[in-house]
Coordinates of C-alpha atoms and ligand atoms in Angstrom, one line a residue:
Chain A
X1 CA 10.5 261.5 -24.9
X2 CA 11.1 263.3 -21.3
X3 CA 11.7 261.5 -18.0
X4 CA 12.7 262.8 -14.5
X5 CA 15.5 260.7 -14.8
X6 CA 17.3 258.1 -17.1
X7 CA 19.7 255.6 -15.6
X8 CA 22.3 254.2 -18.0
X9 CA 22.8 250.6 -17.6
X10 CA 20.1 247.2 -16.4
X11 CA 22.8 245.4 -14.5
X12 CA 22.2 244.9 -11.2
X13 CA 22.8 248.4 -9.8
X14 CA 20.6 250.2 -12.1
X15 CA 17.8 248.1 -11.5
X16 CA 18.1 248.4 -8.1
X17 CA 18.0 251.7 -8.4
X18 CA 15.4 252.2 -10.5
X19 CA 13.2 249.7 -8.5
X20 CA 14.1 252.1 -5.4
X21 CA 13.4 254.9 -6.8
X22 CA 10.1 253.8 -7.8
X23 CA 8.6 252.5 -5.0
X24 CA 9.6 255.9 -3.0
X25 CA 7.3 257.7 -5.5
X26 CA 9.1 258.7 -8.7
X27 CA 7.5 258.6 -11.8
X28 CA 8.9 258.9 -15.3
X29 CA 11.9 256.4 -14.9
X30 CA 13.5 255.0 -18.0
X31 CA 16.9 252.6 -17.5
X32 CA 18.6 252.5 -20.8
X33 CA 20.7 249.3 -22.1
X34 CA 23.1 249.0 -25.1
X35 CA 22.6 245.0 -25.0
X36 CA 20.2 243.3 -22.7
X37 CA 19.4 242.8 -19.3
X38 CA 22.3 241.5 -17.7
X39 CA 24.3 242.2 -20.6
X40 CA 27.3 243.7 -18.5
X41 CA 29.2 242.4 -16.0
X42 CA 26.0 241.1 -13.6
X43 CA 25.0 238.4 -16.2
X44 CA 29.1 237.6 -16.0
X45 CA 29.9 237.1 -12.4
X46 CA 30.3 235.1 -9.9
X47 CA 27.2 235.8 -7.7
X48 CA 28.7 235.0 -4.4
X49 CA 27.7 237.5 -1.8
X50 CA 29.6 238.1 1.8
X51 CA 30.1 239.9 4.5
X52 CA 33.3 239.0 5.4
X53 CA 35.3 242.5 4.5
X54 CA 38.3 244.3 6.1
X55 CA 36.5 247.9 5.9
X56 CA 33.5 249.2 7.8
X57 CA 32.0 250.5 4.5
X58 CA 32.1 247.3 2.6
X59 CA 31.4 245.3 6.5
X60 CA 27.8 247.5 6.5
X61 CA 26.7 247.4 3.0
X62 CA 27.4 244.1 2.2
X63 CA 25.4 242.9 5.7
X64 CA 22.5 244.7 5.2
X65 CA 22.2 244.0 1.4
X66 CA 22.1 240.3 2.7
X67 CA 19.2 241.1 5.2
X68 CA 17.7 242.0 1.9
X69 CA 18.1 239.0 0.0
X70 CA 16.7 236.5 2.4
X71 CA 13.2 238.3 1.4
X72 CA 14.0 239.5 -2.2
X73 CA 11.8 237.3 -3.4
X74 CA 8.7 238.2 -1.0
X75 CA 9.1 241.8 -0.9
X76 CA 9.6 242.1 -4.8
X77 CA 6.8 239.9 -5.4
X78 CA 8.8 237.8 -7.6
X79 CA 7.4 234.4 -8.4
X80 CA 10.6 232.3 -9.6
X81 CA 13.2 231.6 -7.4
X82 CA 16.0 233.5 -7.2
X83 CA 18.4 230.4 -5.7
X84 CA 19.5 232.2 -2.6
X85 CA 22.2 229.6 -1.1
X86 CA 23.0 230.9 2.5
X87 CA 25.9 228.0 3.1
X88 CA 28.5 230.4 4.1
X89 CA 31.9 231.4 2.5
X90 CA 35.5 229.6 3.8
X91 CA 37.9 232.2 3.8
X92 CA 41.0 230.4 3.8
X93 CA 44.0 232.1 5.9
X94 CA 47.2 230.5 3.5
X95 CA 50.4 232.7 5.1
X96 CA 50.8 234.1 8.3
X97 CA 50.2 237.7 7.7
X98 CA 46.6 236.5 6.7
X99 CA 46.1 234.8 10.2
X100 CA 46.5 237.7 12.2
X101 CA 45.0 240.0 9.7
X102 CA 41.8 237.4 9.7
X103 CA 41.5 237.9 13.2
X104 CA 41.2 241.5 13.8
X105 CA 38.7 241.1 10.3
X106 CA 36.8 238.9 12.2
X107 CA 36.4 241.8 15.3
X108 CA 35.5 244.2 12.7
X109 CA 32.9 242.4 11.6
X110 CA 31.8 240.9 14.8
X111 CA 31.6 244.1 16.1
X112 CA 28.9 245.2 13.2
X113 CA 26.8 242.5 14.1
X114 CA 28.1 240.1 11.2
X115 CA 28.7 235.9 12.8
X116 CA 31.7 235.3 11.1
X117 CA 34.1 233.6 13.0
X118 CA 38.4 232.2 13.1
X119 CA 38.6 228.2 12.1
X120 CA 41.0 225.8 12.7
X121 CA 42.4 223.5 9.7
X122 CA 40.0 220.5 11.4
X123 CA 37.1 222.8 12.0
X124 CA 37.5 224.2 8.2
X125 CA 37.7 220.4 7.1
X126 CA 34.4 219.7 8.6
X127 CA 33.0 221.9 6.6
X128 CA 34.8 221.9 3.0
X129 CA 35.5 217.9 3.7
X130 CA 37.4 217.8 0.0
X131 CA 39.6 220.8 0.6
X132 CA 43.5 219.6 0.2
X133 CA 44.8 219.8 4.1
X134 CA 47.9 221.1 3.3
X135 CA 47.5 223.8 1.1
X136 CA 46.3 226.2 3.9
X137 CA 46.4 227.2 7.9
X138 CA 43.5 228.3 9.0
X139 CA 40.2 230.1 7.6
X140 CA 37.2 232.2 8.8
X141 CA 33.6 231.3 8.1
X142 CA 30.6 233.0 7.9
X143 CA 27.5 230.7 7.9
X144 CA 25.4 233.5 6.1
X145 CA 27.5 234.1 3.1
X146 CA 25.7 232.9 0.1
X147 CA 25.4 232.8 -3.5
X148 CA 22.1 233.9 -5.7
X149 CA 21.3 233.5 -9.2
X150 CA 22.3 236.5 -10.6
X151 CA 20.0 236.3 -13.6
X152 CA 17.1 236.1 -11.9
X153 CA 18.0 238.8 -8.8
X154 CA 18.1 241.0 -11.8
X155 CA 14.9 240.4 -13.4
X156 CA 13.4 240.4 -10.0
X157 CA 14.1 243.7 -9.7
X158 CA 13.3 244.5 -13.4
X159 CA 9.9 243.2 -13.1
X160 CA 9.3 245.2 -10.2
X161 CA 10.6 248.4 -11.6
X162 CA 8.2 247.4 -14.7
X163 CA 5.2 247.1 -12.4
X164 CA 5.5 250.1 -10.8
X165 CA 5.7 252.2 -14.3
X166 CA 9.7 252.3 -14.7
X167 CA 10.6 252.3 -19.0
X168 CA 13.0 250.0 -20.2
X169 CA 15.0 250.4 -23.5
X170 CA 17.1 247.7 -24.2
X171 CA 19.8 248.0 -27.4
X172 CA 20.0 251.2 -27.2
X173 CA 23.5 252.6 -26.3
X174 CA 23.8 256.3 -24.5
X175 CA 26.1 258.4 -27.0
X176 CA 25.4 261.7 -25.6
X177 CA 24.6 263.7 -22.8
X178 CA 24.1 267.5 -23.3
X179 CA 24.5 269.8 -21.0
X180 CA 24.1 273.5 -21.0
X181 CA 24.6 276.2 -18.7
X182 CA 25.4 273.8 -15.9
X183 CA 22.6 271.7 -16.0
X184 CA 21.8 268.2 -17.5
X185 CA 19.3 268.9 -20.9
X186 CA 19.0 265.5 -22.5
X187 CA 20.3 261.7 -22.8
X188 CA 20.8 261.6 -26.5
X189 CA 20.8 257.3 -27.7
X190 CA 21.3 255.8 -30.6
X191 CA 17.4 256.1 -31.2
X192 CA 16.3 258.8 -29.8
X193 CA 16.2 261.6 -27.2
X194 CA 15.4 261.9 -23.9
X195 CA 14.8 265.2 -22.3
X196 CA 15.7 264.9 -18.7
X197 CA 18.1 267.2 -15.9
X198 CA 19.1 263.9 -14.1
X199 CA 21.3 261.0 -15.1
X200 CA 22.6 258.0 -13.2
X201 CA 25.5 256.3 -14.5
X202 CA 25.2 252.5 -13.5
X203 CA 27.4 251.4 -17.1
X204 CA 29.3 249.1 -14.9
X205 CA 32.7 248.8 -16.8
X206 CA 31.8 251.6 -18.8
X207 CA 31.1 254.1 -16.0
X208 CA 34.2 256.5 -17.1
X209 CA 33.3 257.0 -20.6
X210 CA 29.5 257.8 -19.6
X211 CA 31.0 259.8 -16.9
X212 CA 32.8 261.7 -19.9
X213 CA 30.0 261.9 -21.9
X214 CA 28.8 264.5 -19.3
X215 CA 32.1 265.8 -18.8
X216 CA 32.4 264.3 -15.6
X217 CA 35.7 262.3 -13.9
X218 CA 35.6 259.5 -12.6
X219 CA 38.5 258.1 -11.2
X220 CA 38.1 254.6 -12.0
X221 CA 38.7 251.7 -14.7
X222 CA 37.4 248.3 -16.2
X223 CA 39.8 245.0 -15.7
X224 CA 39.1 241.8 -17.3
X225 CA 38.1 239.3 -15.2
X226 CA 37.8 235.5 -16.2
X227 CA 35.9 232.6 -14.0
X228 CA 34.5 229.3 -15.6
X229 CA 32.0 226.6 -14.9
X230 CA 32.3 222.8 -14.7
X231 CA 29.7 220.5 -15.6
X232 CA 26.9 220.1 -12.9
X233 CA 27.3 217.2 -10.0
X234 CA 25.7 216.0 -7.2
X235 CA 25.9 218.3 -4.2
X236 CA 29.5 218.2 -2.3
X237 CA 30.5 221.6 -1.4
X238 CA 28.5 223.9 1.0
X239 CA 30.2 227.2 1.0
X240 CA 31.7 229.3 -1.8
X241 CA 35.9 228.6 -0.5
X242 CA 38.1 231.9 -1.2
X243 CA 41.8 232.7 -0.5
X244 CA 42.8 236.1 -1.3
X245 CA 46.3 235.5 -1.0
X246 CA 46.5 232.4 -3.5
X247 CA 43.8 234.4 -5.9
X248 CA 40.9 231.7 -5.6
X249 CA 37.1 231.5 -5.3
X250 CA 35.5 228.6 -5.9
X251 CA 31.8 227.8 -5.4
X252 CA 28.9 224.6 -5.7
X253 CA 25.9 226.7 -6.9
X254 CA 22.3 224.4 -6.6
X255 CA 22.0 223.5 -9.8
X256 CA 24.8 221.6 -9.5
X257 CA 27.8 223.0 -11.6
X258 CA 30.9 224.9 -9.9
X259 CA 32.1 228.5 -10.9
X260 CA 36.0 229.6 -10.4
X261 CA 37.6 232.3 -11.1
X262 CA 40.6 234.1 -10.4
X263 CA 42.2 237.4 -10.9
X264 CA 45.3 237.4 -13.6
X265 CA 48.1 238.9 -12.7
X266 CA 49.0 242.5 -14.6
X267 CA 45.8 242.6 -17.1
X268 CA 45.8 245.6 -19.0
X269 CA 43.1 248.2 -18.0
X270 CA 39.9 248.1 -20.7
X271 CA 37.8 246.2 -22.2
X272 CA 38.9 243.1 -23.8
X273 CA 36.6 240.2 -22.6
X274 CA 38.3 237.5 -24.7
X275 CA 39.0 234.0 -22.9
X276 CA 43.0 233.6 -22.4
X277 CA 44.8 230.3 -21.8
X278 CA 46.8 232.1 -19.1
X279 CA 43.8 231.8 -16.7
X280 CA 42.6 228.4 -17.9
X281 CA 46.2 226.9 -16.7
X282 CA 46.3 229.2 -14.1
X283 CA 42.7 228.6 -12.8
X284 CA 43.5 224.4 -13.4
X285 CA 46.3 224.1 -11.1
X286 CA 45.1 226.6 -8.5
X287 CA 41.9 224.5 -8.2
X288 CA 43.6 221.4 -8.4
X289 CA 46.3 222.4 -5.7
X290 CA 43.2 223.0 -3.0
X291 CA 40.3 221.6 -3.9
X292 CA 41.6 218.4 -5.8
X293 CA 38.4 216.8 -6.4
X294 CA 36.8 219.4 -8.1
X295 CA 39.8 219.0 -10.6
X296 CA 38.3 215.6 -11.8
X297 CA 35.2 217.5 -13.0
X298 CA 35.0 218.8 -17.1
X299 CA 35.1 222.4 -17.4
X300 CA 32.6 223.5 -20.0
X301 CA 32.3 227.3 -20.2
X302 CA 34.8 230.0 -19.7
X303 CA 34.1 233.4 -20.2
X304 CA 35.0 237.2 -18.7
X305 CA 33.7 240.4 -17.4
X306 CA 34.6 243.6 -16.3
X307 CA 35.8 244.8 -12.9
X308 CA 35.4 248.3 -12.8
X309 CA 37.8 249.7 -9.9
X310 CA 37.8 252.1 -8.1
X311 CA 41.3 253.6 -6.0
X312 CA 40.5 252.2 -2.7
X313 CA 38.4 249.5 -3.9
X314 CA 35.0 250.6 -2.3
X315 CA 32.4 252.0 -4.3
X316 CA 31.7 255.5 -5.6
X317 CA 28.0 256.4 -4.8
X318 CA 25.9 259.4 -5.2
X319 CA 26.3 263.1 -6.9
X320 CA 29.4 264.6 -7.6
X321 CA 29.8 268.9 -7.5
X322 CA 31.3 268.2 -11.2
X323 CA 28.2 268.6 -12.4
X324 CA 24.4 268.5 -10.7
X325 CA 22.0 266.0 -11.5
X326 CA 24.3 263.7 -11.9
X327 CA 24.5 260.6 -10.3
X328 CA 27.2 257.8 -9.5
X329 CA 26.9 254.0 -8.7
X330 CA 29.8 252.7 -9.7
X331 CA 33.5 251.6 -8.7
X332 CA 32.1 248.0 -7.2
X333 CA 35.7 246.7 -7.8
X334 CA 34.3 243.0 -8.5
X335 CA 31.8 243.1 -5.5
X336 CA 28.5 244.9 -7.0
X337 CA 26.2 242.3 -7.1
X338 CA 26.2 241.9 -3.3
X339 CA 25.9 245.4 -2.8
X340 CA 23.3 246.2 -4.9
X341 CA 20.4 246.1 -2.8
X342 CA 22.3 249.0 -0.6
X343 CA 23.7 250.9 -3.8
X344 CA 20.0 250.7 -4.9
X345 CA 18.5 252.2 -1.3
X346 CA 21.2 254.9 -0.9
X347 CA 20.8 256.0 -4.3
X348 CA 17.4 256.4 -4.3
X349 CA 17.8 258.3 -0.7
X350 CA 20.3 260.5 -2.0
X351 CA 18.3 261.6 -5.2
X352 CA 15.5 261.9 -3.6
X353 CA 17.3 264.0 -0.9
X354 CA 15.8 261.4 1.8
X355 CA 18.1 260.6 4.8
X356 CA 20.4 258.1 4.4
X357 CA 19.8 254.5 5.6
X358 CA 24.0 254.3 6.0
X359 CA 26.5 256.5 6.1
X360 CA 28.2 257.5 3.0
X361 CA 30.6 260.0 3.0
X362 CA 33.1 257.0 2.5
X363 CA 31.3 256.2 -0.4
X364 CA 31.5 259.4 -2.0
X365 CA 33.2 260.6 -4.7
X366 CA 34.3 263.8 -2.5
X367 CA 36.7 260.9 -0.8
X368 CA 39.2 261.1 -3.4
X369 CA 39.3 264.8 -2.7
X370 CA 41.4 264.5 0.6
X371 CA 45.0 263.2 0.4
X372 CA 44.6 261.2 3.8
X373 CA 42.4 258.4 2.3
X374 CA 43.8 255.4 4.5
X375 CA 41.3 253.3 4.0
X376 CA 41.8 250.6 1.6
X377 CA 40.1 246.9 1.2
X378 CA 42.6 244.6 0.5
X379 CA 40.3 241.5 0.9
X380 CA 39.6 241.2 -3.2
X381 CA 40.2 238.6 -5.7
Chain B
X1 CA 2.7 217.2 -29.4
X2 CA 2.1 219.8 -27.1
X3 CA 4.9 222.1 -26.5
X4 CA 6.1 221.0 -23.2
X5 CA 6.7 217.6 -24.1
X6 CA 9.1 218.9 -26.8
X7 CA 12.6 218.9 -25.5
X8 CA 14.8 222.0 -27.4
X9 CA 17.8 221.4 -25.0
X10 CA 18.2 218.3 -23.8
X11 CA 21.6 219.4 -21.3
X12 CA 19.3 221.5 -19.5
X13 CA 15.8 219.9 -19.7
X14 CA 14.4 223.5 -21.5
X15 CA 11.0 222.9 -23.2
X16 CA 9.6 224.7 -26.4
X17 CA 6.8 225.3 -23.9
X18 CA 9.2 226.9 -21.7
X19 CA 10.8 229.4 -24.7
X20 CA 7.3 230.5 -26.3
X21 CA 6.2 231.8 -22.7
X22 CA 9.5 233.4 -22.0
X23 CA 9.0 235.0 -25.4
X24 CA 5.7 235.8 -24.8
X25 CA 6.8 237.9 -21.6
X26 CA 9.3 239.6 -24.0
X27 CA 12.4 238.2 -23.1
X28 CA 12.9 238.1 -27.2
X29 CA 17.1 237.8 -27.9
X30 CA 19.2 234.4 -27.7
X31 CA 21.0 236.0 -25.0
X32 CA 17.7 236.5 -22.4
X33 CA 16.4 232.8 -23.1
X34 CA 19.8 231.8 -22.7
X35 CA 20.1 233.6 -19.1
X36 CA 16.3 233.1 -18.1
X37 CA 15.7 229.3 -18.9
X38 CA 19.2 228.2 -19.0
X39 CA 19.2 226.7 -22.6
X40 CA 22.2 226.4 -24.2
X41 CA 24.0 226.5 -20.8
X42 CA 24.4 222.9 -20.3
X43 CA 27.7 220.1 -20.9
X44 CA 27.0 220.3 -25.1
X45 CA 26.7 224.3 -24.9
X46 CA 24.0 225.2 -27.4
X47 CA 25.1 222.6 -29.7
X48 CA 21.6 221.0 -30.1
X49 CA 19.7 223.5 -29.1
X50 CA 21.5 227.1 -31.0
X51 CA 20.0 226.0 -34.3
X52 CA 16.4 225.2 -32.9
X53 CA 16.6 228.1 -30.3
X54 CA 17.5 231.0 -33.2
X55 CA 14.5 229.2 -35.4
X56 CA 11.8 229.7 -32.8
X57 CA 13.3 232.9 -32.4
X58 CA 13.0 234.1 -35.5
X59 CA 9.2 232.7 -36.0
X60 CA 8.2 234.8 -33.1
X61 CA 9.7 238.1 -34.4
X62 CA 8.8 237.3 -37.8
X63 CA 12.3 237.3 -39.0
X64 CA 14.6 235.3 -40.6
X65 CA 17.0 233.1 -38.7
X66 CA 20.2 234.5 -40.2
X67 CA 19.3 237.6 -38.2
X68 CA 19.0 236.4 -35.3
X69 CA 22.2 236.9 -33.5
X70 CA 23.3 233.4 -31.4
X71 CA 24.6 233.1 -28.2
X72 CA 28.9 234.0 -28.2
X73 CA 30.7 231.3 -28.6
X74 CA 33.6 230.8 -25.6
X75 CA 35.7 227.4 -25.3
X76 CA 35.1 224.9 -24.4
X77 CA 34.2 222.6 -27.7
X78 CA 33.9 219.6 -25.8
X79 CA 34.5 219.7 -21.8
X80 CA 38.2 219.3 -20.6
X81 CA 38.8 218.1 -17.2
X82 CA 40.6 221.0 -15.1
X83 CA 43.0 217.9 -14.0
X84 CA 44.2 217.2 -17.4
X85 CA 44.8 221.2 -18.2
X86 CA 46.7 221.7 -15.1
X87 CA 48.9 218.4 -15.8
X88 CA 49.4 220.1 -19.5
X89 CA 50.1 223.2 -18.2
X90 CA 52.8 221.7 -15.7
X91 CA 54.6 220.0 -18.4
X92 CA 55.4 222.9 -20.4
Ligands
LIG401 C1 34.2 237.3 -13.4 C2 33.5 238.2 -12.4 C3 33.1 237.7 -11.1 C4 32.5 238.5 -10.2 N1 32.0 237.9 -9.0 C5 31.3 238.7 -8.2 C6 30.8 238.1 -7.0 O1 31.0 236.9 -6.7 N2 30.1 238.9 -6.1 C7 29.8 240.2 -6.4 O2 29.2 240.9 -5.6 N3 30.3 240.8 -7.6 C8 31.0 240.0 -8.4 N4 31.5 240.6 -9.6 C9 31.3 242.0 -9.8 C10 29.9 242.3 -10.3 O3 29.6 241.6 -11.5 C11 29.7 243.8 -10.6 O4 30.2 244.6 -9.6 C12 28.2 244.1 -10.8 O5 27.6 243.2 -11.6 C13 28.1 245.5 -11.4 O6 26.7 245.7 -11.7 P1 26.3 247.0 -12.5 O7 24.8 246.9 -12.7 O8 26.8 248.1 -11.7 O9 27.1 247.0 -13.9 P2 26.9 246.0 -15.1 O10 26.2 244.7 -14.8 O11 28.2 246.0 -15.9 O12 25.8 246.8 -16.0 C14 26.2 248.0 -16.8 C15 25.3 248.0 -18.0 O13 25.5 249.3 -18.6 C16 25.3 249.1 -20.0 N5 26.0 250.2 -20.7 C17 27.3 250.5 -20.6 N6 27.6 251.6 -21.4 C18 26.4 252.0 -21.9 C19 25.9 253.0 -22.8 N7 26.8 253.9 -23.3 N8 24.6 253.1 -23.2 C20 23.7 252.2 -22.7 N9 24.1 251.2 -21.9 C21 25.4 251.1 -21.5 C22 25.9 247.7 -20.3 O14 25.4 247.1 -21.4 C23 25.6 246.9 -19.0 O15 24.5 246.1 -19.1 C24 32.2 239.8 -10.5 C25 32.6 240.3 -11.8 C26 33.2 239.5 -12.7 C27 33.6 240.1 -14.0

């Protein structure tokens, strides 16, 4: 089999990228999978998509990936819905350092165009009615936050990456990639072989051992991440309600059922995605501390993904002078599904050698390069 | 009967009508249903449905049901109030 260029990985990112690439006029695209579509950590997250970030980078991407969303369905010509819920998020401000860090947030991102905006406790109670009064200060709130289903985003894409003539091989896993001379050759699977000189890693928490498969470092690795779901209710909560500080997010999707998760503390780097009682107890009181209500409802499903992170928490996009033709997208440090639209667009422009749509020399992986890396987002759970 | 007035998961309201046309687009595996029609997803997780889901399965890709992989299995067995774990958890 030969191809132009094989992306590893059908989460989100690679088909975005794929789709992207497609509709600028490649042909001969194949997206390899070891498991399924959605199999990594898109089909395991949370789905909740903001703009409310504390970098420029993550501020840009994350806004105009939203512009995106709220005609994913008509520009992709995708006839289910994809569930976009524009309700907002509730960032809630829980010490003092938060409040004044929320504020100059809030400038940031005002000044990229993005209508977030500082809270009071009533203001916040207005909006999250059930949220335990005490438990925090203040909050910020940006009314086009949202949440999507993160099943069908992805087969949105996937159908119209098929349409347009891009291959999919699903359960096959990437075990090789030969190089000679400098220069990708082939993509060698479990299968079969793939004669191609460009690769685009997109293996989510498994970006560093593709990146090795070509020889190539990338400085970044995959963290278990656990989140649950309750039963499904009647509508009572509008926005997905966050605090970085107490390690919370907490969200109503429309089909009635609320997802939580939270980061636990010290996880070992890799790739264990069992289900620990550490963040079930963890993830109970947290919930029940601020958002008691939701604490009456049966949990019914918990499960884990991967984080894959990156040093400064941004991601790593686009070629690396380790080795041409080859191709990053990873690094989304828990925030790639709401990126994805951009991480499919700039990749796509970068292959393609097209100008960029944003700037992303702080997305490269060049960044690492210079010791005086100062930028660093800190608002993650 | 026809096939969409036969109920496979009752949690979610999934029809059989519903998982032969979602097979027929080629969405063939446990875990693609699962994530495209939200069968198995519901209060009971899968434990109506699994069985009947891996059957149909199997009778579209002419195999046998024993290899048909089923969705993971994840706690919870039955639903536990996040109240009652974090009172557990406080007493220990
Ligand atoms: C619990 C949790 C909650 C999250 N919440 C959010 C959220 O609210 N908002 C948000 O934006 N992000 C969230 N994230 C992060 C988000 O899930 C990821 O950043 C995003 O899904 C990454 O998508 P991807 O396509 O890059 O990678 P993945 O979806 O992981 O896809 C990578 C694919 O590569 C395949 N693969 C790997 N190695 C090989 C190989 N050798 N050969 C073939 N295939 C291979 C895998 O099977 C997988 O399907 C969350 C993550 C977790 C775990």
């Amino acid at each position: 089999m030969k191809s132009e260029i094989v992306i590893v990985g059908a989460g989100i990112s690679g088909t975005a990228i794929a789709y992207n690439l497609a509709i600028r006029g490649m042909k001969d695209i194949v997206v390899v999978d070891q498991g399924y579509l959605t199999a990594g950590s898109t089909g395991r997250c949370g789905a909740g998509v903001r703009q409310q970030w504390q970098t420029m980078a993550n501020c840009t991407m994350a806004k105009k990936s939203i512009e995106f969303f709220e005609h994913a369905a008509e520009t992709l010509h995708y006839d289910e819905d994809i569930e976009f819920k524009q309700e907002g998020y509730l960032i809630l401000a829980c010490t003092a350092a938060e409040v004044e860090q929320f504020q100059k947030n809030v400038a940031l991102q005002n000044s990229l165009g993005i209508p977030s905006k500082v809270v009071s406790k009533e203001e916040a109670l207005k909006i999250v009615p059930h949220l335990n009064p005490d438990a925090f200060i203040s909050a910020t709130y940006c009314r086009t936050d949202g949440h999507l289903n993160p099943f069908k985003m992805t087969d949105a894409y996937y159908q119209a990456g098929k349409k347009l003539g891009v291959t999919y091989l699903f359960g096959e896993r990437v075990e090789r990639i030969d190089v000679e001379q400098g220069r990708i050759q082939r993509v060698v699977t479990d299968k079969r072989t793939i004669e191609t000189a460009r690769v685009v890693d997109a293996a989510g928490g498994y970006a560093k051992e593709v990146g090795e498969l070509a020889g190539v470092r990338i400085p970044v690795y995959a963290e278990r991440h656990e989140i649950l779901v309750t039963e499904p209710i009647e509508k009572m909560q509008g926005p997905m309600v966050m605090s970085f500080s107490q390690n919370l997010y907490c969200q109503q999707v429309p089909h009635g059922a609320f997802i939580m998760g939270r980061t636990t503390p010290n996880e070992p780097h890799g790739h264990d995605l069992s289900s620990s009682w550490q963040f079930l107890d963890a993830m109970a009181k947290t919930v029940c501390k601020f958002l008691p209500k939701v604490g009456e409802l049966h949990a019914i499903r918990q499960w884990a993904g991967s984080y894959c992170m990156s040093p400064d928490r941004q991601p790593i996009l686009g070629p690396t002078d380790q080795l041409e033709g080859f191709y990053l997208a990873c690094g989304f440090s828990g925030h790639g599904f709401m990126f994805a639209p951009m991480t499919g667009v700039l990749l796509a422009e970068m292959i393609l050698g097209l100008p960029t749509t944003l700037p992303v020399e702080d997305l490269l992986i060049d960044r690492f390069k210079k010791q005086t890396t100062t930028v660093y987002e800190k608002s993650v759970v | 009967m026809h096939d969409d007035h036969v109920i496979l998961c009752r949690c979610e309201d999934v029809t059989l009508g519903d998982v032969r046309r979602m097979l027929a687009a080629g969405y063939v595996t446990v875990e693609d249903l699962k994530r495209q029609l939200r069968i198995g997803m519901g209060p009971c997780q899968g434990t109506t449905c699994g069985l009947l889901l891996q059957r149909e399965v199997a009778s579209f890709l002419k195999k046998s049901p024993e290899d048909v992989p089923i969705a993971k299995a994840r706690p919870f067995v039955v639903g536990v109030t996040l109240k009652a774990i974090a009172e557990a958890a406080d007493e220990e």
